[in-house]
Short mmCIF file of C-alpha atoms in Angstrom, two decimals:
data_model
loop_
_atom_site.label_atom_id
_atom_site.label_comp_id
_atom_site.label_asym_id
_atom_site.label_seq_id
_atom_site.Cartn_x
_atom_site.Cartn_y
_atom_site.Cartn_z
CA MET Q 1 65.84 84.74 69.84
CA SER Q 2 64.15 82.16 69.22
CA GLY Q 3 66.72 78.97 69.74
CA LYS Q 4 67.04 78.36 66.23
CA VAL Q 5 70.39 78.74 64.88
CA HIS Q 6 70.24 79.72 61.38
CA LYS Q 7 73.25 79.48 58.65
CA ASN Q 8 72.48 83.65 57.70
CA ASP Q 9 73.11 84.54 60.87
CA ALA Q 10 76.27 86.22 60.69
CA GLY Q 11 78.04 86.78 63.75
CA PHE Q 12 77.78 84.57 67.13
CA GLU Q 13 74.30 86.46 68.59
CA ASN Q 14 73.17 85.99 72.49
CA ASP Q 15 70.50 87.48 74.36
CA TYR Q 16 72.97 90.37 74.74
CA GLY Q 17 72.96 90.73 70.86
CA ASP Q 18 75.48 90.23 67.98
CA PHE Q 19 78.84 90.17 69.72
CA SER Q 20 80.81 90.34 65.46
CA LYS Q 21 80.65 93.95 65.58
CA PHE Q 22 82.55 94.77 68.13
CA LYS Q 23 86.23 95.44 67.12
CA LYS Q 24 89.34 93.79 68.06
CA VAL Q 25 91.73 96.16 70.46
CA TYR Q 26 93.99 93.89 71.33
CA PRO Q 27 96.99 95.72 74.54
CA PRO Q 28 99.65 97.16 73.54
CA PRO Q 29 102.81 94.83 73.61
CA MET Q 30 104.82 94.62 77.29
CA ALA Q 31 108.52 95.52 77.60
CA PHE Q 32 109.41 92.18 79.51
CA HIS Q 33 110.88 93.30 82.80
CA GLU Q 34 107.52 95.01 82.68
CA TRP Q 35 106.30 91.28 82.07
CA ILE Q 36 108.37 89.67 85.37
CA TYR Q 37 107.45 93.04 87.61
CA LEU Q 38 103.96 91.64 86.88
CA GLN Q 39 104.54 87.91 87.59
CA TYR Q 40 106.46 89.33 90.35
CA ILE Q 41 102.91 90.84 92.24
CA LEU Q 42 101.01 89.04 90.98
CA VAL Q 43 103.04 85.34 92.81
CA SER Q 44 103.39 86.18 94.99
CA GLY Q 45 100.37 88.24 95.49
CA ILE Q 46 101.77 91.83 96.74
CA TYR Q 47 99.02 93.73 95.04
CA MET Q 48 96.72 92.99 96.98
CA LEU Q 49 99.09 94.88 99.77
CA GLU Q 50 99.20 98.37 100.40
CA PRO Q 51 101.40 100.35 100.11
CA TRP Q 52 104.20 100.42 102.91
CA GLU Q 53 103.21 97.03 103.25
CA ARG Q 54 104.24 96.70 99.93
CA LYS Q 55 107.36 98.78 100.47
CA LEU Q 56 107.99 96.17 104.01
CA PHE Q 57 107.71 93.30 102.13
CA ASN Q 58 110.01 94.26 99.95
CA SER Q 59 112.83 95.42 102.10
CA ALA Q 60 112.12 92.28 103.00
CA ILE Q 61 112.69 89.77 100.22
CA ILE Q 62 116.31 91.45 99.18
CA ILE Q 63 117.60 91.94 102.19
CA PHE Q 64 116.67 88.40 102.24
CA ILE Q 65 118.74 87.78 98.93
CA ALA Q 66 122.08 90.61 100.16
CA ILE Q 67 122.34 87.85 102.95
CA ILE Q 68 122.09 84.19 99.79
CA CYS Q 69 123.68 86.30 98.48
CA LEU Q 70 126.83 87.20 101.21
CA ILE Q 71 126.60 83.88 102.14
CA LEU Q 72 127.40 82.37 99.09
CA ARG Q 73 130.54 84.68 98.31
CA TYR Q 74 131.82 83.30 101.44
CA LEU Q 75 131.25 79.91 100.96
CA LEU Q 76 132.58 80.21 97.28
CA PHE Q 77 135.43 82.08 98.13
#
């Protein structure tokens, strides 16, 4: 490769070859609940935890949310 750009070049080419010949593949569409779960594991960082640690973390989150709901129920009603 000489480093000069020619007008007759069909696609983007670098030291690894011509990438214009690759077919563009799109991932299948994701359901909304799958996207929400993916955001949850990425934002909270639990994708790095072992399965038993994930269960413990998720249990703590569920218990925390349940306590908050009970407190709000008694305060509002």
